[in-house]
PDB file of C-alpha atoms in Angstrom:
ATOM      1  CA  MET A 902      -9.955  48.156 141.246  1.00  0.00           C
ATOM      2  CA  ASP A 903      -7.211  47.896 138.680  1.00  0.00           C
ATOM      3  CA  LYS A 904      -6.875  50.603 136.099  1.00  0.00           C
ATOM      4  CA  LYS A 905      -7.006  47.970 133.393  1.00  0.00           C
ATOM      5  CA  ARG A 906     -10.627  47.463 132.413  1.00  0.00           C
ATOM      6  CA  SER A 907     -12.277  44.917 130.214  1.00  0.00           C
ATOM      7  CA  ASN A 908     -13.852  45.931 126.937  1.00  0.00           C
ATOM      8  CA  PRO A 909     -17.392  47.293 127.611  1.00  0.00           C
ATOM      9  CA  MET A 910     -18.741  45.159 124.763  1.00  0.00           C
ATOM     10  CA  GLU A 911     -17.334  42.126 126.561  1.00  0.00           C
ATOM     11  CA  TRP A 912     -19.448  42.898 129.605  1.00  0.00           C
ATOM     12  CA  LEU A 913     -22.512  43.583 127.434  1.00  0.00           C
ATOM     13  CA  ASN A 914     -22.121  40.205 125.725  1.00  0.00           C
ATOM     14  CA  GLN A 915     -21.633  38.536 129.091  1.00  0.00           C
ATOM     15  CA  MET A 916     -24.740  40.212 130.519  1.00  0.00           C
ATOM     16  CA  VAL A 917     -26.852  38.877 127.652  1.00  0.00           C
ATOM     17  CA  GLY A 918     -25.174  35.471 127.398  1.00  0.00           C
ATOM     18  CA  GLU A 919     -24.771  34.575 131.080  1.00  0.00           C
ATOM     19  CA  PRO A 920     -28.018  33.517 132.828  1.00  0.00           C
ATOM     20  CA  TYR A 921     -26.780  34.976 136.148  1.00  0.00           C
ATOM     21  CA  TYR A 922     -26.475  38.499 134.742  1.00  0.00           C
ATOM     22  CA  PHE A 923     -29.396  38.232 132.339  1.00  0.00           C
ATOM     23  CA  PHE A 924     -31.933  37.172 134.991  1.00  0.00           C
ATOM     24  CA  HIS A 925     -30.726  39.858 137.367  1.00  0.00           C
ATOM     25  CA  PHE A 926     -31.155  42.436 134.606  1.00  0.00           C
ATOM     26  CA  LEU A 927     -34.725  41.253 133.952  1.00  0.00           C
ATOM     27  CA  ALA A 928     -35.543  41.340 137.674  1.00  0.00           C
ATOM     28  CA  PHE A 929     -34.263  44.890 138.136  1.00  0.00           C
ATOM     29  CA  PHE A 930     -35.843  46.105 134.880  1.00  0.00           C
ATOM     30  CA  SER A 931     -39.211  44.718 135.957  1.00  0.00           C
ATOM     31  CA  TYR A 932     -39.239  47.224 138.837  1.00  0.00           C
ATOM     32  CA  PHE A 933     -39.645  50.106 136.380  1.00  0.00           C
ATOM     33  CA  ILE A 934     -42.641  48.378 134.802  1.00  0.00           C
ATOM     34  CA  VAL A 935     -44.171  47.695 138.219  1.00  0.00           C
ATOM     35  CA  ARG A 936     -43.429  51.248 139.336  1.00  0.00           C
ATOM     36  CA  SER A 937     -45.160  52.844 136.357  1.00  0.00           C
ATOM     37  CA  SER A 938     -48.216  50.637 136.882  1.00  0.00           C
ATOM     38  CA  ALA A 939     -48.303  51.276 140.620  1.00  0.00           C
ATOM     39  CA  SER A 940     -48.522  55.035 140.111  1.00  0.00           C
ATOM     40  CA  ASN A 941     -52.105  54.565 138.892  1.00  0.00           C
ATOM     41  CA  VAL A 942     -53.292  52.678 141.993  1.00  0.00           C
ATOM     42  CA  LEU A 943     -51.265  54.141 144.860  1.00  0.00           C
ATOM     43  CA  SER A 944     -52.510  57.120 146.822  1.00  0.00           C
ATOM     44  CA  PRO A 945     -50.798  60.502 146.241  1.00  0.00           C
ATOM     45  CA  GLN A 946     -49.261  60.349 149.731  1.00  0.00           C
ATOM     46  CA  ILE A 947     -47.731  56.891 149.126  1.00  0.00           C
ATOM     47  CA  THR A 948     -46.557  57.926 145.657  1.00  0.00           C
ATOM     48  CA  GLN A 949     -44.807  60.996 147.045  1.00  0.00           C
ATOM     49  CA  LEU A 950     -43.219  58.989 149.857  1.00  0.00           C
ATOM     50  CA  LEU A 951     -42.051  56.358 147.376  1.00  0.00           C
ATOM     51  CA  PHE A 952     -40.521  59.062 145.156  1.00  0.00           C
ATOM     52  CA  TYR A 953     -38.517  60.495 148.069  1.00  0.00           C
ATOM     53  CA  ARG A 954     -37.376  57.041 149.125  1.00  0.00           C
ATOM     54  CA  GLU A 955     -36.293  56.263 145.562  1.00  0.00           C
ATOM     55  CA  ILE A 956     -34.139  59.395 145.483  1.00  0.00           C
ATOM     56  CA  GLN A 957     -32.582  58.449 148.822  1.00  0.00           C
ATOM     57  CA  ALA A 958     -32.008  54.868 147.654  1.00  0.00           C
ATOM     58  CA  VAL A 959     -30.325  56.007 144.429  1.00  0.00           C
ATOM     59  CA  LEU A 960     -28.017  58.410 146.277  1.00  0.00           C
ATOM     60  CA  ALA A 961     -27.104  55.804 148.897  1.00  0.00           C
ATOM     61  CA  PHE A 962     -26.600  53.172 146.187  1.00  0.00           C
ATOM     62  CA  PHE A 963     -24.167  55.328 144.213  1.00  0.00           C
ATOM     63  CA  MET A 964     -22.267  56.279 147.372  1.00  0.00           C
ATOM     64  CA  LEU A 965     -21.809  52.606 148.219  1.00  0.00           C
ATOM     65  CA  ILE A 966     -20.816  51.801 144.650  1.00  0.00           C
ATOM     66  CA  ALA A 967     -18.218  54.589 144.632  1.00  0.00           C
ATOM     67  CA  TYR A 968     -16.799  53.246 147.897  1.00  0.00           C
ATOM     68  CA  LYS A 969     -16.674  49.676 146.585  1.00  0.00           C
ATOM     69  CA  MET A 970     -15.138  50.811 143.308  1.00  0.00           C
ATOM     70  CA  ALA A 971     -12.251  52.310 145.269  1.00  0.00           C
ATOM     71  CA  ARG A 972     -11.855  49.317 147.594  1.00  0.00           C
ATOM     72  CA  GLU A 973     -12.484  46.248 145.428  1.00  0.00           C
ATOM     73  CA  GLU A 974      -9.638  44.881 143.330  1.00  0.00           C
ATOM     74  CA  THR A 975     -11.608  42.731 140.869  1.00  0.00           C
ATOM     75  CA  TRP A 976     -14.616  43.322 138.678  1.00  0.00           C
ATOM     76  CA  GLU A 977     -16.163  40.061 139.861  1.00  0.00           C
ATOM     77  CA  ALA A 978     -16.201  41.231 143.493  1.00  0.00           C
ATOM     78  CA  PHE A 979     -17.403  44.705 142.486  1.00  0.00           C
ATOM     79  CA  ILE A 980     -20.322  43.347 140.445  1.00  0.00           C
ATOM     80  CA  ALA A 981     -21.296  40.888 143.186  1.00  0.00           C
ATOM     81  CA  ASP A 982     -21.446  43.737 145.728  1.00  0.00           C
ATOM     82  CA  THR A 983     -23.320  45.992 143.294  1.00  0.00           C
ATOM     83  CA  LEU A 984     -26.017  43.376 142.720  1.00  0.00           C
ATOM     84  CA  PHE A 985     -26.262  42.711 146.464  1.00  0.00           C
ATOM     85  CA  PHE A 986     -26.826  46.389 147.286  1.00  0.00           C
ATOM     86  CA  GLY A 987     -29.270  46.698 144.402  1.00  0.00           C
ATOM     87  CA  LYS A 988     -31.366  43.829 145.768  1.00  0.00           C
ATOM     88  CA  ILE A 989     -31.481  45.378 149.246  1.00  0.00           C
ATOM     89  CA  PHE A 990     -32.648  48.763 147.970  1.00  0.00           C
ATOM     90  CA  LEU A 991     -35.168  47.243 145.544  1.00  0.00           C
ATOM     91  CA  ILE A 992     -36.734  45.089 148.272  1.00  0.00           C
ATOM     92  CA  ALA A 993     -36.844  48.083 150.638  1.00  0.00           C
ATOM     93  CA  LEU A 994     -38.683  50.150 148.001  1.00  0.00           C
ATOM     94  CA  THR A 995     -41.204  47.411 147.251  1.00  0.00           C
ATOM     95  CA  LEU A 996     -42.138  47.307 150.959  1.00  0.00           C
ATOM     96  CA  ILE A 997     -43.554  50.807 150.544  1.00  0.00           C
ATOM     97  CA  MET A 998     -45.776  49.690 147.665  1.00  0.00           C
ATOM     98  CA  ASP A 999     -47.000  46.253 148.784  1.00  0.00           C
ATOM     99  CA  TYR A1000     -45.499  43.472 150.872  1.00  0.00           C
ATOM    100  CA  HIS A1001     -46.810  40.914 148.369  1.00  0.00           C
ATOM    101  CA  LEU A1002     -44.525  42.497 145.778  1.00  0.00           C
ATOM    102  CA  THR A1003     -41.630  42.222 148.230  1.00  0.00           C
ATOM    103  CA  LEU A1004     -42.304  38.520 148.695  1.00  0.00           C
ATOM    104  CA  TRP A1005     -42.423  38.065 144.936  1.00  0.00           C
ATOM    105  CA  TYR A1006     -38.987  39.651 144.490  1.00  0.00           C
ATOM    106  CA  LEU A1007     -37.581  37.585 147.357  1.00  0.00           C
ATOM    107  CA  VAL A1008     -38.770  34.449 145.586  1.00  0.00           C
ATOM    108  CA  VAL A1009     -37.331  35.648 142.255  1.00  0.00           C
ATOM    109  CA  PHE A1010     -33.899  36.403 143.712  1.00  0.00           C
ATOM    110  CA  SER A1011     -33.918  33.105 145.609  1.00  0.00           C
ATOM    111  CA  VAL A1012     -34.633  31.202 142.394  1.00  0.00           C
ATOM    112  CA  ILE A1013     -31.840  33.075 140.585  1.00  0.00           C
ATOM    113  CA  TYR A1014     -29.464  32.207 143.433  1.00  0.00           C
ATOM    114  CA  VAL A1015     -30.382  28.516 143.310  1.00  0.00           C
ATOM    115  CA  LEU A1016     -30.387  28.076 139.529  1.00  0.00           C
ATOM    116  CA  THR A1017     -27.465  30.284 138.459  1.00  0.00           C
ATOM    117  CA  GLN A1018     -24.075  31.386 139.733  1.00  0.00           C
ATOM    118  CA  GLN A1019     -21.812  34.292 138.924  1.00  0.00           C
ATOM    119  CA  PRO A1020     -19.328  33.245 136.231  1.00  0.00           C
ATOM    120  CA  PRO A1021     -15.667  33.369 137.318  1.00  0.00           C
ATOM    121  CA  TYR A1022     -12.876  35.078 135.428  1.00  0.00           C
ATOM    122  CA  GLU A1023     -11.970  32.668 132.641  1.00  0.00           C
ATOM    123  CA  GLU A1024      -8.460  33.765 131.651  1.00  0.00           C
ATOM    124  CA  LEU A1025      -5.502  31.822 133.041  1.00  0.00           C
ATOM    125  CA  GLY A1026      -2.728  34.357 132.542  1.00  0.00           C
ATOM    126  CA  SER A1027       0.555  32.456 132.814  1.00  0.00           C
ATOM    127  CA  ALA A1028      -0.955  29.844 135.150  1.00  0.00           C
ATOM    128  CA  SER A1029      -1.678  26.258 134.130  1.00  0.00           C
ATOM    129  CA  LYS A1030      -4.781  24.227 134.919  1.00  0.00           C
ATOM    130  CA  LEU A1031      -3.616  21.032 136.572  1.00  0.00           C
ATOM    131  CA  THR A1032      -5.048  17.758 137.764  1.00  0.00           C
ATOM    132  CA  PRO A1033      -3.753  16.494 141.134  1.00  0.00           C
ATOM    133  CA  LEU A1034      -1.683  13.839 139.311  1.00  0.00           C
ATOM    134  CA  GLN A1035      -0.157  16.432 137.008  1.00  0.00           C
ATOM    135  CA  LEU A1036       0.692  18.623 140.006  1.00  0.00           C
ATOM    136  CA  GLU A1037       2.386  15.722 141.803  1.00  0.00           C
ATOM    137  CA  ALA A1038       4.365  14.892 138.691  1.00  0.00           C
ATOM    138  CA  LEU A1039       5.502  18.494 138.224  1.00  0.00           C
ATOM    139  CA  LEU A1040       6.511  18.815 141.866  1.00  0.00           C
ATOM    140  CA  THR A1041       8.555  15.636 141.868  1.00  0.00           C
ATOM    141  CA  GLU A1042      10.317  16.181 138.528  1.00  0.00           C
ATOM    142  CA  GLY A1043      13.711  17.773 138.970  1.00  0.00           C
ATOM    143  CA  ASN A1044      13.629  19.721 135.704  1.00  0.00           C
ATOM    144  CA  THR A1045      10.638  21.929 136.590  1.00  0.00           C
ATOM    145  CA  SER A1046      10.522  25.235 138.449  1.00  0.00           C
ATOM    146  CA  ARG A1047      12.058  25.455 141.895  1.00  0.00           C
ATOM    147  CA  PHE A1048       8.884  27.083 143.221  1.00  0.00           C
ATOM    148  CA  TRP A1049       5.244  26.312 142.429  1.00  0.00           C
ATOM    149  CA  LEU A1050       2.454  28.554 143.696  1.00  0.00           C
ATOM    150  CA  VAL A1051      -0.822  26.639 143.384  1.00  0.00           C
ATOM    151  CA  GLU A1052      -4.379  27.888 143.805  1.00  0.00           C
ATOM    152  CA  PHE A1053      -6.929  25.314 144.954  1.00  0.00           C
ATOM    153  CA  ARG A1054     -10.380  26.556 144.016  1.00  0.00           C
ATOM    154  CA  ALA A1055     -13.927  25.374 143.356  1.00  0.00           C
ATOM    155  CA  SER A1056     -16.246  27.030 140.867  1.00  0.00           C
ATOM    156  CA  PHE A1057     -19.246  26.727 143.205  1.00  0.00           C
ATOM    157  CA  SER A1058     -17.511  28.770 145.931  1.00  0.00           C
ATOM    158  CA  SER A1059     -18.493  32.445 145.861  1.00  0.00           C
ATOM    159  CA  SER A1060     -15.154  33.408 147.428  1.00  0.00           C
ATOM    160  CA  CYS A1061     -13.327  31.653 144.606  1.00  0.00           C
ATOM    161  CA  ARG A1062     -15.406  33.407 141.974  1.00  0.00           C
ATOM    162  CA  ARG A1063     -14.835  36.818 143.565  1.00  0.00           C
ATOM    163  CA  ALA A1064     -11.057  36.253 143.648  1.00  0.00           C
ATOM    164  CA  SER A1065     -10.814  34.383 140.329  1.00  0.00           C
ATOM    165  CA  ARG A1066      -9.090  37.290 138.559  1.00  0.00           C
ATOM    166  CA  CYS A1067      -6.292  37.776 141.140  1.00  0.00           C
ATOM    167  CA  PHE A1068      -4.268  34.624 140.563  1.00  0.00           C
ATOM    168  CA  PRO A1069      -4.065  34.786 136.726  1.00  0.00           C
ATOM    169  CA  GLU A1070      -3.020  38.443 136.871  1.00  0.00           C
ATOM    170  CA  LEU A1071      -0.405  37.661 139.529  1.00  0.00           C
ATOM    171  CA  SER A1072       0.972  34.903 137.320  1.00  0.00           C
ATOM    172  CA  ILE A1073       1.493  37.343 134.444  1.00  0.00           C
ATOM    173  CA  THR A1074       3.558  39.629 136.682  1.00  0.00           C
ATOM    174  CA  TYR A1075       5.598  37.118 138.672  1.00  0.00           C
ATOM    175  CA  SER A1076       5.956  33.881 136.702  1.00  0.00           C
ATOM    176  CA  ASN A1077       9.505  33.024 135.614  1.00  0.00           C
ATOM    177  CA  LYS A1078      11.778  30.001 135.269  1.00  0.00           C
ATOM    178  CA  ASN A1079      12.056  29.684 139.059  1.00  0.00           C
ATOM    179  CA  LEU A1080       8.396  30.305 139.918  1.00  0.00           C
ATOM    180  CA  SER A1081       5.433  28.728 138.161  1.00  0.00           C
ATOM    181  CA  PHE A1082       1.704  29.069 138.833  1.00  0.00           C
ATOM    182  CA  GLY A1083      -0.894  26.295 138.780  1.00  0.00           C
ATOM    183  CA  ILE A1084      -4.631  25.962 139.389  1.00  0.00           C
ATOM    184  CA  VAL A1085      -6.359  22.841 140.733  1.00  0.00           C
ATOM    185  CA  ASP A1086     -10.166  22.722 140.668  1.00  0.00           C
ATOM    186  CA  LEU A1087     -11.334  20.879 143.777  1.00  0.00           C
ATOM    187  CA  GLY A1088     -14.853  20.882 142.360  1.00  0.00           C
ATOM    188  CA  LEU A1089     -13.580  18.421 139.746  1.00  0.00           C
ATOM    189  CA  PHE A1090     -11.154  16.612 142.059  1.00  0.00           C
ATOM    190  CA  PRO A1091     -12.673  16.744 145.577  1.00  0.00           C
ATOM    191  CA  ASN A1092     -10.503  13.859 146.824  1.00  0.00           C
ATOM    192  CA  ALA A1093      -7.398  16.031 146.401  1.00  0.00           C
ATOM    193  CA  ALA A1094      -8.532  18.340 149.217  1.00  0.00           C
ATOM    194  CA  GLU A1095      -7.589  15.903 151.968  1.00  0.00           C
ATOM    195  CA  LYS A1096      -4.248  15.090 150.345  1.00  0.00           C
ATOM    196  CA  PHE A1097      -3.187  18.739 150.457  1.00  0.00           C
ATOM    197  CA  GLY A1098      -4.635  19.435 153.898  1.00  0.00           C
ATOM    198  CA  ILE A1099      -7.573  21.520 152.708  1.00  0.00           C
ATOM    199  CA  SER A1100     -10.886  21.297 154.533  1.00  0.00           C
ATOM    200  CA  PRO A1101     -13.656  22.384 152.146  1.00  0.00           C
ATOM    201  CA  GLY A1102     -16.298  22.123 154.889  1.00  0.00           C
ATOM    202  CA  GLY A1103     -19.881  23.216 154.585  1.00  0.00           C
ATOM    203  CA  SER A1104     -19.145  26.942 154.550  1.00  0.00           C
ATOM    204  CA  MET A1105     -16.245  26.507 152.074  1.00  0.00           C
ATOM    205  CA  GLY A1106     -14.363  28.944 154.306  1.00  0.00           C
ATOM    206  CA  GLN A1107     -10.960  27.502 153.331  1.00  0.00           C
ATOM    207  CA  LEU A1108     -11.385  28.099 149.624  1.00  0.00           C
ATOM    208  CA  PRO A1109      -9.581  29.355 147.744  1.00  0.00           C
ATOM    209  CA  THR A1110      -6.379  28.006 149.308  1.00  0.00           C
ATOM    210  CA  TYR A1111      -2.947  28.977 148.000  1.00  0.00           C
ATOM    211  CA  ILE A1112       0.117  26.796 148.654  1.00  0.00           C
ATOM    212  CA  LEU A1113       3.722  27.607 147.774  1.00  0.00           C
ATOM    213  CA  PHE A1114       5.937  24.577 147.125  1.00  0.00           C
ATOM    214  CA  GLU A1115       9.726  24.655 147.009  1.00  0.00           C
ATOM    215  CA  ASN A1116      11.286  21.550 145.477  1.00  0.00           C
ATOM    216  CA  ALA A1117       8.040  19.620 146.101  1.00  0.00           C
ATOM    217  CA  ILE A1118       7.885  20.668 149.790  1.00  0.00           C
ATOM    218  CA  GLU A1119       5.194  23.013 151.091  1.00  0.00           C
ATOM    219  CA  VAL A1120       6.791  26.162 152.532  1.00  0.00           C
ATOM    220  CA  SER A1121       3.785  28.464 152.920  1.00  0.00           C
ATOM    221  CA  ARG A1122       0.033  28.571 152.486  1.00  0.00           C
ATOM    222  CA  PHE A1123      -2.894  30.970 152.704  1.00  0.00           C
ATOM    223  CA  PRO A1124      -5.130  30.774 154.621  1.00  0.00           C
ATOM    224  CA  GLU A1125      -3.189  29.101 157.406  1.00  0.00           C
ATOM    225  CA  PHE A1126      -4.360  25.873 159.047  1.00  0.00           C
ATOM    226  CA  ASN A1127      -5.791  27.864 161.979  1.00  0.00           C
ATOM    227  CA  PHE A1128      -7.850  30.091 159.683  1.00  0.00           C
ATOM    228  CA  GLU A1129     -10.945  29.625 161.879  1.00  0.00           C
ATOM    229  CA  ALA A1130      -9.217  31.420 164.774  1.00  0.00           C
ATOM    230  CA  THR A1131      -8.905  34.661 162.801  1.00  0.00           C
ATOM    231  CA  PRO A1132     -11.222  35.830 159.996  1.00  0.00           C
ATOM    232  CA  THR A1133      -9.705  35.478 156.535  1.00  0.00           C
ATOM    233  CA  PRO A1134      -9.405  38.867 154.791  1.00  0.00           C
ATOM    234  CA  PRO A1135     -10.665  39.251 151.206  1.00  0.00           C
ATOM    235  CA  ILE A1136      -8.274  37.832 148.643  1.00  0.00           C
ATOM    236  CA  THR A1137      -6.358  40.517 146.743  1.00  0.00           C
ATOM    237  CA  LYS A1138      -3.245  40.524 144.600  1.00  0.00           C
ATOM    238  CA  ARG A1139      -1.481  42.717 147.129  1.00  0.00           C
ATOM    239  CA  LEU A1140      -2.281  40.312 149.960  1.00  0.00           C
ATOM    240  CA  LEU A1141      -1.016  37.262 148.056  1.00  0.00           C
ATOM    241  CA  ALA A1142       2.104  39.032 146.811  1.00  0.00           C
ATOM    242  CA  HIS A1143       2.941  40.104 150.364  1.00  0.00           C
ATOM    243  CA  HIS A1144       2.152  36.753 151.995  1.00  0.00           C
ATOM    244  CA  PHE A1145       4.249  34.707 149.563  1.00  0.00           C
ATOM    245  CA  GLU A1146       6.964  37.385 149.141  1.00  0.00           C
ATOM    246  CA  LEU A1147       6.577  37.314 145.372  1.00  0.00           C
ATOM    247  CA  ASP A1148       8.572  40.524 144.902  1.00  0.00           C
ATOM    248  CA  ARG A1149      11.531  38.917 146.679  1.00  0.00           C
ATOM    249  CA  HIS A1150      11.284  35.795 144.514  1.00  0.00           C
ATOM    250  CA  LEU A1151      11.203  37.956 141.389  1.00  0.00           C
ATOM    251  CA  LEU A1152      14.230  39.957 142.496  1.00  0.00           C
ATOM    252  CA  GLU A1153      16.143  36.766 143.278  1.00  0.00           C
ATOM    253  CA  TYR A1154      15.397  35.481 139.785  1.00  0.00           C
ATOM    254  CA  VAL A1155      16.456  38.768 138.169  1.00  0.00           C
ATOM    255  CA  ASN A1156      19.683  38.800 140.212  1.00  0.00           C
ATOM    256  CA  GLY A1157      20.381  35.201 139.288  1.00  0.00           C
ATOM    257  CA  LYS A1158      20.122  33.753 142.791  1.00  0.00           C
TER     258      LYS A1158
END
């Protein structure tokens, strides 16, 4: 992940204020209450086995978290993976105590999944939120940037939420008079998907989609139209900068080309 971190108090406020984080916190905290109560009714053999499994789960959990911390580029993706691993280990531990407890946690996590969603990164950086009509107007006006890199996203797509920090941070680094960044929310404007050749099918596998326009003409996009033929890698700033040659565009602007 990036060296630049958010303020810890920001994350604490978000954990309390966002239902997605708050309900997950309550679910995980409830395990400690259940665990302390279960010690009085479980046999010594089961209690000892559970203790060993808890140690193993904690060690494995922190190893996975350390690996993800080194690999993930955004906090949103890191937290999503952390919660996912935490659910797996918690459910595995409850199987040792009682399968009814396991079923209860499965129901709880299913309800959280249905009723809440992980909040995306809210900052825009140097990017602009656009409607499809505004985007068309900007692309066709001759006095705007030569290049427009546009992210088409939907807030209900988990892939979009995981990658929501990448595009704003890219815009801060690479935006200039020749290259502008825009964001179009296909959740608000679903009819725009067909116009720009985006297929937000059932799996939402083509979101987010990034399109680079030069003088109102599409010159590149990610993922490509044949994205189903090859799996789409996780969205990162490095991947987008390489795919759209953003360093070259920045150098051309600096050199006055």
